[in-house]
Structure formats: structure tokens, C-alpha cells
Coordinates of N, CA, C and O in Angstrom, one line a residue:
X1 N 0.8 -1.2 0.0 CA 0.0 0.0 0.0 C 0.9 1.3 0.0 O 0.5 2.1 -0.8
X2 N 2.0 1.6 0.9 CA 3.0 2.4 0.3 C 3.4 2.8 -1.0 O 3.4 3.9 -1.6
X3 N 3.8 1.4 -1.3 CA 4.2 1.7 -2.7 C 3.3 2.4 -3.5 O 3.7 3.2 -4.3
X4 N 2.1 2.1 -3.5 CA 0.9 2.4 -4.3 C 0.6 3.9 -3.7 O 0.0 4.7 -4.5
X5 N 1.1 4.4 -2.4 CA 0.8 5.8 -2.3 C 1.8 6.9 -3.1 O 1.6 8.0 -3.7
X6 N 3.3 6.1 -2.8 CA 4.1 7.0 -3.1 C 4.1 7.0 -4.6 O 4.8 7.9 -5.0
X7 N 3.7 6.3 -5.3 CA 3.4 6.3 -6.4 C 2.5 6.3 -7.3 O 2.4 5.7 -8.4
X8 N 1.4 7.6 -6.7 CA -0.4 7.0 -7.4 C 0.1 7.4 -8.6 O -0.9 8.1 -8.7
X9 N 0.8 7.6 -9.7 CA 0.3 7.5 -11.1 C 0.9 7.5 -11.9 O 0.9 8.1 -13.0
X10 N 2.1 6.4 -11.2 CA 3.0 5.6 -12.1 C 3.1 3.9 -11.4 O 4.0 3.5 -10.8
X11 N 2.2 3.3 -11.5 CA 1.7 1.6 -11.1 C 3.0 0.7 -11.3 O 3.4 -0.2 -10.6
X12 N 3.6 1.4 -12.7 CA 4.8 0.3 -13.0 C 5.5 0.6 -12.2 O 6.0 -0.3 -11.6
X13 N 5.9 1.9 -11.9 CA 6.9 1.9 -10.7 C 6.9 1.5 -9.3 O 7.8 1.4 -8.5
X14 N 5.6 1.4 -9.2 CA 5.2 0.9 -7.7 C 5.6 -0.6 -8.0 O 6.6 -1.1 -7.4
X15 N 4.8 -1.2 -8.9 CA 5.3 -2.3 -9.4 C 7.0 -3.4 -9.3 O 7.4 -4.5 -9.0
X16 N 7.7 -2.1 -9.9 CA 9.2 -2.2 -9.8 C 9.7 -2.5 -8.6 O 10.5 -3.5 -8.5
X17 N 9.4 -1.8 -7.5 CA 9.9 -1.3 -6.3 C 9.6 -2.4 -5.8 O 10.5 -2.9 -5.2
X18 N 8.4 -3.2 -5.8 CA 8.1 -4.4 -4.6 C 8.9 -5.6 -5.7 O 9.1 -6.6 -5.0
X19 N 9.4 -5.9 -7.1 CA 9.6 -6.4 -7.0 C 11.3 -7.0 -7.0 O 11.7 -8.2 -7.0
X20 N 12.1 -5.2 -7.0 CA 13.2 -5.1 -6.6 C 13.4 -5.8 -5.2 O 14.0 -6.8 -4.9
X21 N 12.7 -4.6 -4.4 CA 13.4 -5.4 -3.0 C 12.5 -6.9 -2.6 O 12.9 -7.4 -1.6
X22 N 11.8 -7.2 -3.0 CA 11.0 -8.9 -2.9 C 12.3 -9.7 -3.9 O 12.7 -10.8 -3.5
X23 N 12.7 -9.5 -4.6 CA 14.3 -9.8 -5.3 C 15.4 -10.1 -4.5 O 16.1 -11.1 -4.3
X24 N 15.5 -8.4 -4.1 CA 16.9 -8.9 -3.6 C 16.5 -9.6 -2.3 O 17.4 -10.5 -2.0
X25 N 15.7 -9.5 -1.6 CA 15.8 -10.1 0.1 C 15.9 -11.7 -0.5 O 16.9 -12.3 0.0
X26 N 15.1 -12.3 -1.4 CA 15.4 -13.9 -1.9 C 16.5 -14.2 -2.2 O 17.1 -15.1 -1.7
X27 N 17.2 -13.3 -3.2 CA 18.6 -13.0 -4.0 C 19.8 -13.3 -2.5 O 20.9 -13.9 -2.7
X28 N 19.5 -12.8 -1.4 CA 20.2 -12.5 -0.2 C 20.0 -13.9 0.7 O 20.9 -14.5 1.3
X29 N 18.9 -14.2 0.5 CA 18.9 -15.4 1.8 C 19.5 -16.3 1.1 O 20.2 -17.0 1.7
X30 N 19.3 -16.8 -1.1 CA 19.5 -17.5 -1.5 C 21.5 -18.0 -1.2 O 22.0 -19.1 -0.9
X31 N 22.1 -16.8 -1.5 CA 23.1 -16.9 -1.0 C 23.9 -16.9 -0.2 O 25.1 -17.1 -0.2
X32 N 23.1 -16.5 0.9 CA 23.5 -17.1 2.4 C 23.6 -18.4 2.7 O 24.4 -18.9 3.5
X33 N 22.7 -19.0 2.0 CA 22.2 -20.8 2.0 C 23.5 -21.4 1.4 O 24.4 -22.1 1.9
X34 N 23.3 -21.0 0.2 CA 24.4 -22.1 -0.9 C 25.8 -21.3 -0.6 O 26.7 -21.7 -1.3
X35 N 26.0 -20.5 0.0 CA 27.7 -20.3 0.4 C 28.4 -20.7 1.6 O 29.6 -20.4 1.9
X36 N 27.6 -21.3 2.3 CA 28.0 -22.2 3.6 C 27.9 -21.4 4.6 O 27.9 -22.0 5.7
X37 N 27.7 -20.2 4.6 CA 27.6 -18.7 5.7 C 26.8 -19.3 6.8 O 27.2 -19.0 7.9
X38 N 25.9 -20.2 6.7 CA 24.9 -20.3 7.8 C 25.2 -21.6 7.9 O 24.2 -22.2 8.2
X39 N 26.4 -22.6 7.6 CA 26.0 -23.6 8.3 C 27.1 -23.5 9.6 O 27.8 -22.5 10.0
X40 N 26.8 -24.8 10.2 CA 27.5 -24.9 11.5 C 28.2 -26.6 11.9 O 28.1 -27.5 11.1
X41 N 28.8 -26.5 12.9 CA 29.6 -27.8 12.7 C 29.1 -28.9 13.6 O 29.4 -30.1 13.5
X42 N 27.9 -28.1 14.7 CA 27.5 -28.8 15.7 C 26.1 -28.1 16.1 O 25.9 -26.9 15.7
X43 N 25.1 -28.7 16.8 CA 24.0 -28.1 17.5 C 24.5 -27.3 18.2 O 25.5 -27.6 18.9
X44 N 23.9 -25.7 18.3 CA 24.2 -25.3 19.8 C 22.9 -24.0 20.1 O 21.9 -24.1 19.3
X45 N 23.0 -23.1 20.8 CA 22.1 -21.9 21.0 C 22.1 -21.9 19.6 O 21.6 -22.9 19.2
X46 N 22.4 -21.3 18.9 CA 22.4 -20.6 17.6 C 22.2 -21.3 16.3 O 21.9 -20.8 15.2
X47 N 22.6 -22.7 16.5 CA 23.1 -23.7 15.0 C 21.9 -24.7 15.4 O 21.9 -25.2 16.5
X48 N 21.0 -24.8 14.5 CA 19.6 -25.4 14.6 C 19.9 -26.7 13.4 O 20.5 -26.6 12.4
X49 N 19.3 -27.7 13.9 CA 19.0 -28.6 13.0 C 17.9 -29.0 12.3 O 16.9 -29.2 12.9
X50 N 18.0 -29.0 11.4 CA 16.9 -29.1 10.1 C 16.2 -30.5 9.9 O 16.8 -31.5 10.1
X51 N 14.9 -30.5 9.6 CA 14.4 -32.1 9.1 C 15.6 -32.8 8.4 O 15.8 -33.9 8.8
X52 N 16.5 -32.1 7.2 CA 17.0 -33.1 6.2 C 18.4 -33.3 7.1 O 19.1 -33.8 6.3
X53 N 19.0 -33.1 8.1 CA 19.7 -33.2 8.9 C 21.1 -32.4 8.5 O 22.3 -32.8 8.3
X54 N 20.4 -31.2 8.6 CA 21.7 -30.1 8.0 C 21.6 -29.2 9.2 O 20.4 -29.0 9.6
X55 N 22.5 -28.6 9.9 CA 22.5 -27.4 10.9 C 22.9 -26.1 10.5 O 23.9 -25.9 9.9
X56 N 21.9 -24.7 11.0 CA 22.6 -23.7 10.0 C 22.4 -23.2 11.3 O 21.6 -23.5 12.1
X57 N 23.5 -22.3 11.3 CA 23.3 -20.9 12.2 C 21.8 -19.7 12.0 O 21.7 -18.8 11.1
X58 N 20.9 -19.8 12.9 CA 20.2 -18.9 12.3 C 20.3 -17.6 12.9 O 19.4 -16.7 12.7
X59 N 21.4 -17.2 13.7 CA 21.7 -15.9 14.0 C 22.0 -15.3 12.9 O 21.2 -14.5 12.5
X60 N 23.0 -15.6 12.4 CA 23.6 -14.6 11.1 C 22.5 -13.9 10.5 O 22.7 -12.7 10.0
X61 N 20.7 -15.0 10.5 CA 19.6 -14.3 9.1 C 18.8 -13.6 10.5 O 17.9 -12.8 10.3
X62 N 19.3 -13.8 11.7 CA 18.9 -13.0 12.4 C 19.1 -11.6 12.5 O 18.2 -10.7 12.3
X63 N 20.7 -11.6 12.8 CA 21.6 -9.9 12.9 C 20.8 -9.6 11.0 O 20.2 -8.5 11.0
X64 N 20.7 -10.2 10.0 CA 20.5 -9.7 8.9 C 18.7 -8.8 9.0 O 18.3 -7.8 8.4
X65 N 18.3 -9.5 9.7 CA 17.4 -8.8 9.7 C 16.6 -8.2 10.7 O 15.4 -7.9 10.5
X66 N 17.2 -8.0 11.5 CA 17.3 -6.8 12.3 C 17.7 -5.8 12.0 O 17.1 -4.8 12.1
X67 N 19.3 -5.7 11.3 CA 20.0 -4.5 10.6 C 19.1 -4.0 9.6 O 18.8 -2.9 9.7
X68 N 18.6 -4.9 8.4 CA 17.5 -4.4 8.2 C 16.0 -3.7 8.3 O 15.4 -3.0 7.4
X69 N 15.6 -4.2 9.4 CA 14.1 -3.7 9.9 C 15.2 -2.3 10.5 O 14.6 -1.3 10.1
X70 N 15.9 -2.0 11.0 CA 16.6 -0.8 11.7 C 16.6 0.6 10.7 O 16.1 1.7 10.8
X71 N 17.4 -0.2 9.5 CA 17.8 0.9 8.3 C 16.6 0.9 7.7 O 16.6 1.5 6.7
X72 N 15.2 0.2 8.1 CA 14.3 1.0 6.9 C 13.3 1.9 8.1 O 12.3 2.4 7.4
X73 N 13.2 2.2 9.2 CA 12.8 3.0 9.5 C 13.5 4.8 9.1 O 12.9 5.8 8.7
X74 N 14.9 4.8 9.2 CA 15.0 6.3 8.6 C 14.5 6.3 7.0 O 13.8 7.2 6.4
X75 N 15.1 4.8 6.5 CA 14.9 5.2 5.0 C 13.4 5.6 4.8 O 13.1 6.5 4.0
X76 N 12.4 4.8 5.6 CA 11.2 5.7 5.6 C 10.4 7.2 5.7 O 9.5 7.8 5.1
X77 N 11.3 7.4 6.7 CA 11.4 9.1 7.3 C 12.0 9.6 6.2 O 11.2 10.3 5.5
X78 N 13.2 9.4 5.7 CA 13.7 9.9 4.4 C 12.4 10.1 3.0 O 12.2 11.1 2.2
X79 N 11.8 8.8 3.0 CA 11.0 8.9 1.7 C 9.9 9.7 1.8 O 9.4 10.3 0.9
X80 N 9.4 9.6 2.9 CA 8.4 10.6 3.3 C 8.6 12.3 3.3 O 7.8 13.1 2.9
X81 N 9.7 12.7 3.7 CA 10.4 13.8 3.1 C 10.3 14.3 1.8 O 9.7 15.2 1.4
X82 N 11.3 13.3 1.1 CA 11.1 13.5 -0.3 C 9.8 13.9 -1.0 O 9.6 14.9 -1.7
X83 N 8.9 13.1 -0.5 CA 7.7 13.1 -1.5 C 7.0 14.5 -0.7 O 6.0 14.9 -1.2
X84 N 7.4 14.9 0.0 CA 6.6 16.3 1.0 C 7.5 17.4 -0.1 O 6.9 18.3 -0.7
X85 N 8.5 17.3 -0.2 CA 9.3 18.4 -0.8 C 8.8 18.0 -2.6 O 9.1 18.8 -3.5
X86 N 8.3 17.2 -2.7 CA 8.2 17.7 -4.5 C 6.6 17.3 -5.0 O 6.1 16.8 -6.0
X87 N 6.1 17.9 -3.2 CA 4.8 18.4 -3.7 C 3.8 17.2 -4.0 O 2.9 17.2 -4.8
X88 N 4.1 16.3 -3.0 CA 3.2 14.5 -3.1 C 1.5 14.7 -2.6 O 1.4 15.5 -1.8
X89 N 0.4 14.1 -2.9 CA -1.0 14.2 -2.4 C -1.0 13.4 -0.7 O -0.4 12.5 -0.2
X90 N -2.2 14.3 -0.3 CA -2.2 13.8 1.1 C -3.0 12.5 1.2 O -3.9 12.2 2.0
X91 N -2.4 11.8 0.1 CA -3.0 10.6 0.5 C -2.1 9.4 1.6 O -2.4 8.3 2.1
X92 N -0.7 10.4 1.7 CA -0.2 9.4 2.9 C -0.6 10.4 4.1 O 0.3 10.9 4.9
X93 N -2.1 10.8 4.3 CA -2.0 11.3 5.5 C -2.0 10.2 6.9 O -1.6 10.7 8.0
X94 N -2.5 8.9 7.0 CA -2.2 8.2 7.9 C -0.8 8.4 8.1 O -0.4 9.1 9.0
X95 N 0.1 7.7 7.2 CA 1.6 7.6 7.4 C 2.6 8.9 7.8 O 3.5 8.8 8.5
X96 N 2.0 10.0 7.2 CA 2.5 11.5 7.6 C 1.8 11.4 9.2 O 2.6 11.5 10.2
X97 N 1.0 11.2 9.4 CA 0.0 11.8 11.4 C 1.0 10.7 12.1 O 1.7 11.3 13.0
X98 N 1.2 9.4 11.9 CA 2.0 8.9 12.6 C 3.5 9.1 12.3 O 4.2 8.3 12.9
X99 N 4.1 9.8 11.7 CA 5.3 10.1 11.2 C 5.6 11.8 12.5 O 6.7 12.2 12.9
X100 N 4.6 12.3 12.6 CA 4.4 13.8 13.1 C 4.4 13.4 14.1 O 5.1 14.1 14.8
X101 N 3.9 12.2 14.8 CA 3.4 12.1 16.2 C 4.6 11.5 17.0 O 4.6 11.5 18.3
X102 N 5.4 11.0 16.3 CA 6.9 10.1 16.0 C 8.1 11.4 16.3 O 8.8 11.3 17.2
X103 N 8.1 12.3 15.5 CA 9.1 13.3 15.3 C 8.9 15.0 16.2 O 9.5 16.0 16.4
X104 N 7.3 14.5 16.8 CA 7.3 15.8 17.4 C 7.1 16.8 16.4 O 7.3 18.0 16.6
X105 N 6.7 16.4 15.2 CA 6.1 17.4 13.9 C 4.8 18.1 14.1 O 4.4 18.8 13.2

């Protein structure tokens, strides 16, 4: 629904955007998998064992995605900006009232 706000009237671009980052995040786990990054040598807190009897570390997709959920709240604040400065419709006014109520705006 973002996508679709920050972009009411260009769809392909909204389009683009979900299926850029829906890309890379697969693109990312896929190569965490097949480059040995997540496996482990033994059970322990962190190295989980699988049905097919493989153990991966799932911290690593952990720290991964937390650093991620972290960096997209500014990049949000950022985008919300942008689209305020070149004059965007108030159709993100939910996302702006909690953005204001967030920043003391």
C-alpha cells in the first residue's frame, strides 16, 4: 500500500519497487544458503538442525534482519520527506500523522 501511495500514477513503478526489494531479500537469503555462511559444525544456541539433517546458524539471518528492519525505518522518514518536498498528495496522510506524532512534527 505504500508503494501504491508514493506512487499513485505511475503503477509500473510501484510495481518495480516491490519487485526489486522482494528480489533482492530472496537473492540474499538464497546466498547465504548455498555459500555455507549459515552452516554450523555442531548443535548449539544458535546452529539449529533441520528435518533433512543439516544445521545452519540462524543468527547470522537473524543480525540480517534486524539491521534491516533498523535501516528501513529512517529510510522511511527519508522517503516521506522527499515526497513532502516535491509536492506529493495527502493521501499518505495516515503515514504523515504517525510520522508527526513520531518526530514531534
Amino acid at each position: 500500500a505504500i508503494f501504491a501511495d508514493f506512487f499513485p500514477n505511475e503503477k509500473e513503478g510501484a510495481f518495480a519497487n516491490i519487485i526489486l526489494f522482494s528480489g533482492t531479500a530472496s537473492t540474499l537469503g538464497y546466498a547465504l544458503s548455498v555459500s555455507g555462511a549459515l552452516e554450523c559444525e555442531e548443535v548449539s544456541k544458535h546452529c539449529i538442525e533441520y528435518s533433512d539433517n543439516s544445521i545452519h546458524n540462524v543468527l547470522v539471518m537473524e543480525i540480517v534482519i534486524v539491521a534491516v528492519a533498523i535501516l528501513s525505518i529512517p529510510s522511511f522518514w527519508r522517503a516521506v520527506w522527499m515526497f513532502r518536498q516535491e509536492g506529493g498528495s495527502d493521501d499518505l496522510s495516515i503515514e504523515i500523522s504517525l510520522l508527526d506524532g513520531l518526530d514531534g512534527g
